[in-house]
């Protein structure tokens, strides 16, 4: 009888060595064998366990998407392009202080503040801009910390590892801000039936997903910065202003610009094989309200997709308590979003097929998946 | 113990100076001399390495004193360059080089053979065949050395040095000689002029004459002795412990009346006349010796040189495959070979005995070679593995000689980090070479390790090489404050000499810094700090970087068995097999003091053998291993 490969070995062969690792950290802080260091997932010692959680939670191992969707969403809400949509709005934080530190409308920060204030969660697990914390996310319990960590990070923060770390040490409830791959990892955790695990995973109250086109590889990006004599730790904020094809770096010495194609050449390899740009497995997903035909008025707003019942509760509460300004999004906005999301899916599927060498082998995806088949046009 | 007998022989010969570098199975010779140094007015030292040990002993000889240098087999290789010149320059006071060798490599990483040095460097070689001879031959070696004015080599093996037997002691001399170095005579007179190896032609000729003189003395030496019938059907020529094996084999096979044994105590140069006399007795000659066929080759050359006197012989030995070409011999191996040739029945142990043996063996728990409980090396390699894995460039370690060599010998206990292992000091030299392969596309980070004693022995030139040639290496000194593997002999880093005097310590960090390397110091038991420091060093590009991991050996006499921490497993916190840690503490870390309670399915600390280092508390992901500082009462 052929010996079953250990979960760790499968992860190594099919995810790490295959350059599919998103750096989400779902496999980290569950055991002493896996770690994240300088943006890389590292296996410290040999583990021979099969059916490991590291393999089960990884967003780049095979997933029972059907069961997952059934567990999280109302089937009628599902769309092939952007996942489940219960509602779709333009939003921004009501608090101008939050808006002033936010990348766009400050929706994520406002929602987290609300959840903390209302006692829905004891901790908001958000991405930290601090380079020292490349290994972890940051746990915020107040508005100050939230504001300090507001703004888009273009490199990966291992949010799933931060959640694992939090539940290992704390008993309270948490909300997590997550990129699409991280939202999928956190969703996969909910499929686990183990009693001890369930207790820990139930600490997760909601996931606020972030739109994501790609993330930068910290290693490649720091090499690029070094060439341009920019210190990573001097960067306070990054932005991609609409229509300018540049990455703006706000440093202590003013704004530096990097051509977008140069920055995108530093994209994490794994991002090329990602079909999710809107964090389809989150409770709500938030992105910039920017699309063709953006008016000046819409600058400073977010798009918000509500996906689950929990998401509805959160947004209703935000409206009731006056934390968010909410307005209906124009129809063309949704159409443009779907179009862009579909493009990303098609490109990623083409990349996946090229990598596997066969249209039948979609690596971590399943070519029998109903929604995928609609995109593939079969 | 054989080594005690050698030390006693030296004392009876009136030895004045003894120097050595520790190495199993040789170390006890100096330890025994050091113990009586004061009482017998000896100068005894642990030298930095074997070459220096011979040099220190030679200075005493040049000054008319009797001296001795002791080493294990590969130590002779280290000393050989000086020996080449010393045998040419000649000596004055009696000087003996003792090489204790390790057939079967019981505690070595080589099966080196130093007898060839005697032939190559043209010096006499003696091999004691029992414990009495170990003493008597040592004593005689001094006399021989003084007669021929050259160094004499005495070779022992593990089963001679470390086995015990009865020895009748002789008298100890009671004179304190005066050291006088005379050098005003002519260049051509080795006894009054400067002691040098030139003029080469003259000195080389002299050296060969000395060897011939030794050969003549060997003809009449009582240490070469024949045992057996006057007209044997078969002759065994042997030396050293193999003589005892051969005698036992003959009695096992009841062949004493048919087979003779010529035991040689003087094996280079061969006592030719004596050999001619006994080789003539029979057609069949068996040479019983360990490691390489040194005697066999020499005897065959002799037989070929005198065919008329000796006649045509059938030789049995290592060359024709009668004996295995590697490993130790024992009476069984000799008896089996002899029985086959003599066509007699050799009754090995009955089958039932073997069965019983297997039954007993089955209940003995398997014991891997491993680091002791509380060994800082285990923690050091844990740190090194973590740093290398986090670094992610598939870096590796060049190993060196010491307890930490086990990290290479049993890869699991070095967490699969050590990838080369050779002679003392060679790890850092190899690393220096690997690091220069970057121009050929070699990109892996290269590390080397060495212990504190090894650092002084042979690493410094390699480190200087790395610094001068800008080799980007990370060099780790596993400083456990003593020559731990051979029994805590002091070394230049300590403030104590071989005889217990206070001496100045030579600081490793300062040497490295003076060479120009960046130097960091850390405690291997501090997992977080050490790994962080190591990763920072690995990421730094350029010249050699040095990390000194300082932590005293768990068995060090200085610790006196005191525990720093009481270590316990909190059974409620230990989730056992439900943890997801997959028994990291007992499956991967594998400190012998951590055991797995199969019934409870939880980890347990064996308090009896736990050394109380507390390191395991840092690796348990569940925080279930609790350490509590022991308060001195």
PDB file of N, CA and C in Angstrom, chain A residues 30-33 35-38 40 42-49 53 132 135 168-169 196, chain B residues 382 385-386 389-392 415 532 535 539 578-584 587-588 619 621-622:
ATOM      1  N   UNK A  30      -0.828  27.133  14.237  1.00  0.00           N
ATOM      2  CA  UNK A  30      -1.674  26.008  14.642  1.00  0.00           C
ATOM      3  C   UNK A  30      -0.799  24.958  15.324  1.00  0.00           C
ATOM      4  N   UNK A  31       0.463  24.960  14.952  1.00  0.00           N
ATOM      5  CA  UNK A  31       1.400  23.941  15.392  1.00  0.00           C
ATOM      6  C   UNK A  31       2.797  24.549  15.353  1.00  0.00           C
ATOM      7  N   UNK A  32       3.799  23.856  15.882  1.00  0.00           N
ATOM      8  CA  UNK A  32       5.144  24.456  15.859  1.00  0.00           C
ATOM      9  C   UNK A  32       5.915  24.204  14.570  1.00  0.00           C
ATOM     10  N   UNK A  33       5.284  23.650  13.566  1.00  0.00           N
ATOM     11  CA  UNK A  33       6.029  23.228  12.371  1.00  0.00           C
ATOM     12  C   UNK A  33       6.070  24.267  11.260  1.00  0.00           C
ATOM     13  N   UNK A  35       5.897  28.359   9.984  1.00  0.00           N
ATOM     14  CA  UNK A  35       6.090  29.734  10.429  1.00  0.00           C
ATOM     15  C   UNK A  35       6.084  30.653   9.218  1.00  0.00           C
ATOM     16  N   UNK A  36       5.879  31.944   9.505  1.00  0.00           N
ATOM     17  CA  UNK A  36       5.991  32.932   8.427  1.00  0.00           C
ATOM     18  C   UNK A  36       7.145  33.834   8.772  1.00  0.00           C
ATOM     19  N   UNK A  37       8.008  34.058   7.814  1.00  0.00           N
ATOM     20  CA  UNK A  37       9.161  34.908   8.051  1.00  0.00           C
ATOM     21  C   UNK A  37       9.435  35.688   6.786  1.00  0.00           C
ATOM     22  N   UNK A  38       9.548  36.992   6.925  1.00  0.00           N
ATOM     23  CA  UNK A  38       9.808  37.842   5.758  1.00  0.00           C
ATOM     24  C   UNK A  38       8.928  37.465   4.573  1.00  0.00           C
ATOM     25  N   UNK A  40       7.516  34.797   3.751  1.00  0.00           N
ATOM     26  CA  UNK A  40       7.570  33.434   3.240  1.00  0.00           C
ATOM     27  C   UNK A  40       7.004  32.463   4.257  1.00  0.00           C
ATOM     28  N   UNK A  42       7.273  29.005   5.996  1.00  0.00           N
ATOM     29  CA  UNK A  42       8.466  28.189   6.245  1.00  0.00           C
ATOM     30  C   UNK A  42       8.073  26.937   7.021  1.00  0.00           C
ATOM     31  N   UNK A  43       8.643  25.798   6.638  1.00  0.00           N
ATOM     32  CA  UNK A  43       8.423  24.570   7.403  1.00  0.00           C
ATOM     33  C   UNK A  43       9.670  24.301   8.234  1.00  0.00           C
ATOM     34  N   UNK A  44       9.509  24.334   9.547  1.00  0.00           N
ATOM     35  CA  UNK A  44      10.677  24.278  10.440  1.00  0.00           C
ATOM     36  C   UNK A  44      11.193  22.863  10.677  1.00  0.00           C
ATOM     37  N   UNK A  45      10.256  21.931  10.855  1.00  0.00           N
ATOM     38  CA  UNK A  45      10.643  20.541  11.116  1.00  0.00           C
ATOM     39  C   UNK A  45       9.685  19.635  10.368  1.00  0.00           C
ATOM     40  N   UNK A  46      10.076  18.384  10.270  1.00  0.00           N
ATOM     41  CA  UNK A  46       9.261  17.412   9.561  1.00  0.00           C
ATOM     42  C   UNK A  46       8.081  16.947  10.425  1.00  0.00           C
ATOM     43  N   UNK A  47       6.899  16.992   9.868  1.00  0.00           N
ATOM     44  CA  UNK A  47       5.701  16.499  10.561  1.00  0.00           C
ATOM     45  C   UNK A  47       5.062  15.437   9.674  1.00  0.00           C
ATOM     46  N   UNK A  48       4.721  14.302  10.284  1.00  0.00           N
ATOM     47  CA  UNK A  48       4.206  13.200   9.459  1.00  0.00           C
ATOM     48  C   UNK A  48       2.692  13.025   9.581  1.00  0.00           C
ATOM     49  N   UNK A  49       2.014  14.000  10.156  1.00  0.00           N
ATOM     50  CA  UNK A  49       0.569  13.844  10.321  1.00  0.00           C
ATOM     51  C   UNK A  49      -0.156  13.982   8.976  1.00  0.00           C
ATOM     52  N   UNK A  53      -4.610  20.273   9.826  1.00  0.00           N
ATOM     53  CA  UNK A  53      -5.361  21.509   9.647  1.00  0.00           C
ATOM     54  C   UNK A  53      -4.632  22.449   8.689  1.00  0.00           C
ATOM     55  N   UNK A 132       8.176  45.512  11.181  1.00  0.00           N
ATOM     56  CA  UNK A 132       8.583  44.574  12.222  1.00  0.00           C
ATOM     57  C   UNK A 132       7.549  43.458  12.349  1.00  0.00           C
ATOM     58  N   UNK A 135       5.399  39.337  10.248  1.00  0.00           N
ATOM     59  CA  UNK A 135       4.983  37.978  10.574  1.00  0.00           C
ATOM     60  C   UNK A 135       3.535  37.913  11.041  1.00  0.00           C
ATOM     61  N   UNK A 168      -5.211  31.285  19.994  1.00  0.00           N
ATOM     62  CA  UNK A 168      -4.358  30.445  20.821  1.00  0.00           C
ATOM     63  C   UNK A 168      -4.194  31.066  22.209  1.00  0.00           C
ATOM     64  N   UNK A 169      -4.229  32.401  22.252  1.00  0.00           N
ATOM     65  CA  UNK A 169      -3.949  33.071  23.523  1.00  0.00           C
ATOM     66  C   UNK A 169      -5.162  33.750  24.160  1.00  0.00           C
ATOM     67  N   UNK A 196     -12.927  20.897  19.490  1.00  0.00           N
ATOM     68  CA  UNK A 196     -11.993  21.898  20.011  1.00  0.00           C
ATOM     69  C   UNK A 196     -11.762  23.016  19.015  1.00  0.00           C
TER      70      UNK A 196
ATOM     71  N   UNK B 382      19.162  23.458  17.309  1.00  0.00           N
ATOM     72  CA  UNK B 382      17.748  23.832  17.175  1.00  0.00           C
ATOM     73  C   UNK B 382      17.668  25.273  16.647  1.00  0.00           C
ATOM     74  N   UNK B 385      18.886  25.385  12.997  1.00  0.00           N
ATOM     75  CA  UNK B 385      17.863  24.912  12.071  1.00  0.00           C
ATOM     76  C   UNK B 385      16.786  25.971  11.865  1.00  0.00           C
ATOM     77  N   UNK B 386      16.319  26.555  12.973  1.00  0.00           N
ATOM     78  CA  UNK B 386      15.271  27.569  12.873  1.00  0.00           C
ATOM     79  C   UNK B 386      15.747  28.723  11.995  1.00  0.00           C
ATOM     80  N   UNK B 389      15.973  27.654   8.310  1.00  0.00           N
ATOM     81  CA  UNK B 389      14.665  27.476   7.675  1.00  0.00           C
ATOM     82  C   UNK B 389      14.011  28.840   7.442  1.00  0.00           C
ATOM     83  N   UNK B 390      14.086  29.712   8.430  1.00  0.00           N
ATOM     84  CA  UNK B 390      13.486  31.038   8.272  1.00  0.00           C
ATOM     85  C   UNK B 390      14.202  31.786   7.152  1.00  0.00           C
ATOM     86  N   UNK B 391      15.495  31.653   7.111  1.00  0.00           N
ATOM     87  CA  UNK B 391      16.283  32.321   6.074  1.00  0.00           C
ATOM     88  C   UNK B 391      15.861  31.858   4.675  1.00  0.00           C
ATOM     89  N   UNK B 392      15.603  30.542   4.572  1.00  0.00           N
ATOM     90  CA  UNK B 392      14.964  30.043   3.351  1.00  0.00           C
ATOM     91  C   UNK B 392      15.859  29.861   2.142  1.00  0.00           C
ATOM     92  N   UNK B 415      19.223  18.079  13.620  1.00  0.00           N
ATOM     93  CA  UNK B 415      18.081  18.607  12.868  1.00  0.00           C
ATOM     94  C   UNK B 415      18.448  18.818  11.399  1.00  0.00           C
ATOM     95  N   UNK B 532      17.265  35.179  16.349  1.00  0.00           N
ATOM     96  CA  UNK B 532      17.216  36.521  15.772  1.00  0.00           C
ATOM     97  C   UNK B 532      18.622  36.982  15.374  1.00  0.00           C
ATOM     98  N   UNK B 535      19.845  35.007  12.355  1.00  0.00           N
ATOM     99  CA  UNK B 535      19.220  35.441  11.105  1.00  0.00           C
ATOM    100  C   UNK B 535      19.787  36.782  10.625  1.00  0.00           C
ATOM    101  N   UNK B 539      21.820  37.364   7.086  1.00  0.00           N
ATOM    102  CA  UNK B 539      21.365  38.328   6.074  1.00  0.00           C
ATOM    103  C   UNK B 539      22.442  39.349   5.730  1.00  0.00           C
ATOM    104  N   UNK B 578      -3.711  15.298  20.931  1.00  0.00           N
ATOM    105  CA  UNK B 578      -4.719  16.205  20.368  1.00  0.00           C
ATOM    106  C   UNK B 578      -4.134  17.566  20.025  1.00  0.00           C
ATOM    107  N   UNK B 579      -2.853  17.760  20.370  1.00  0.00           N
ATOM    108  CA  UNK B 579      -2.284  19.111  20.327  1.00  0.00           C
ATOM    109  C   UNK B 579      -2.067  19.616  18.907  1.00  0.00           C
ATOM    110  N   UNK B 580      -1.725  18.705  18.016  1.00  0.00           N
ATOM    111  CA  UNK B 580      -1.315  19.175  16.695  1.00  0.00           C
ATOM    112  C   UNK B 580       0.181  19.429  16.648  1.00  0.00           C
ATOM    113  N   UNK B 581       0.809  19.302  17.821  1.00  0.00           N
ATOM    114  CA  UNK B 581       2.268  19.496  17.845  1.00  0.00           C
ATOM    115  C   UNK B 581       2.965  18.239  17.369  1.00  0.00           C
ATOM    116  N   UNK B 582       2.195  17.143  17.251  1.00  0.00           N
ATOM    117  CA  UNK B 582       2.754  15.881  16.761  1.00  0.00           C
ATOM    118  C   UNK B 582       3.994  15.505  17.562  1.00  0.00           C
ATOM    119  N   UNK B 583       3.900  15.648  18.868  1.00  0.00           N
ATOM    120  CA  UNK B 583       4.970  15.268  19.791  1.00  0.00           C
ATOM    121  C   UNK B 583       6.313  15.913  19.431  1.00  0.00           C
ATOM    122  N   UNK B 584       6.285  17.189  19.210  1.00  0.00           N
ATOM    123  CA  UNK B 584       7.514  17.917  18.866  1.00  0.00           C
ATOM    124  C   UNK B 584       8.633  17.646  19.880  1.00  0.00           C
ATOM    125  N   UNK B 587       9.491  13.685  19.621  1.00  0.00           N
ATOM    126  CA  UNK B 587       9.709  13.139  18.281  1.00  0.00           C
ATOM    127  C   UNK B 587      10.808  13.898  17.528  1.00  0.00           C
ATOM    128  N   UNK B 588      10.862  15.204  17.722  1.00  0.00           N
ATOM    129  CA  UNK B 588      11.845  16.010  16.986  1.00  0.00           C
ATOM    130  C   UNK B 588      12.962  16.500  17.907  1.00  0.00           C
ATOM    131  N   UNK B 619      10.122  25.519  23.556  1.00  0.00           N
ATOM    132  CA  UNK B 619       9.700  24.924  22.280  1.00  0.00           C
ATOM    133  C   UNK B 619       8.285  24.367  22.330  1.00  0.00           C
ATOM    134  N   UNK B 621       4.618  24.413  22.100  1.00  0.00           N
ATOM    135  CA  UNK B 621       3.717  25.441  21.596  1.00  0.00           C
ATOM    136  C   UNK B 621       2.558  25.719  22.562  1.00  0.00           C
ATOM    137  N   UNK B 622       2.331  24.777  23.441  1.00  0.00           N
ATOM    138  CA  UNK B 622       1.192  24.867  24.333  1.00  0.00           C
ATOM    139  C   UNK B 622       1.595  25.505  25.675  1.00  0.00           C
TER     140      UNK B 622
END
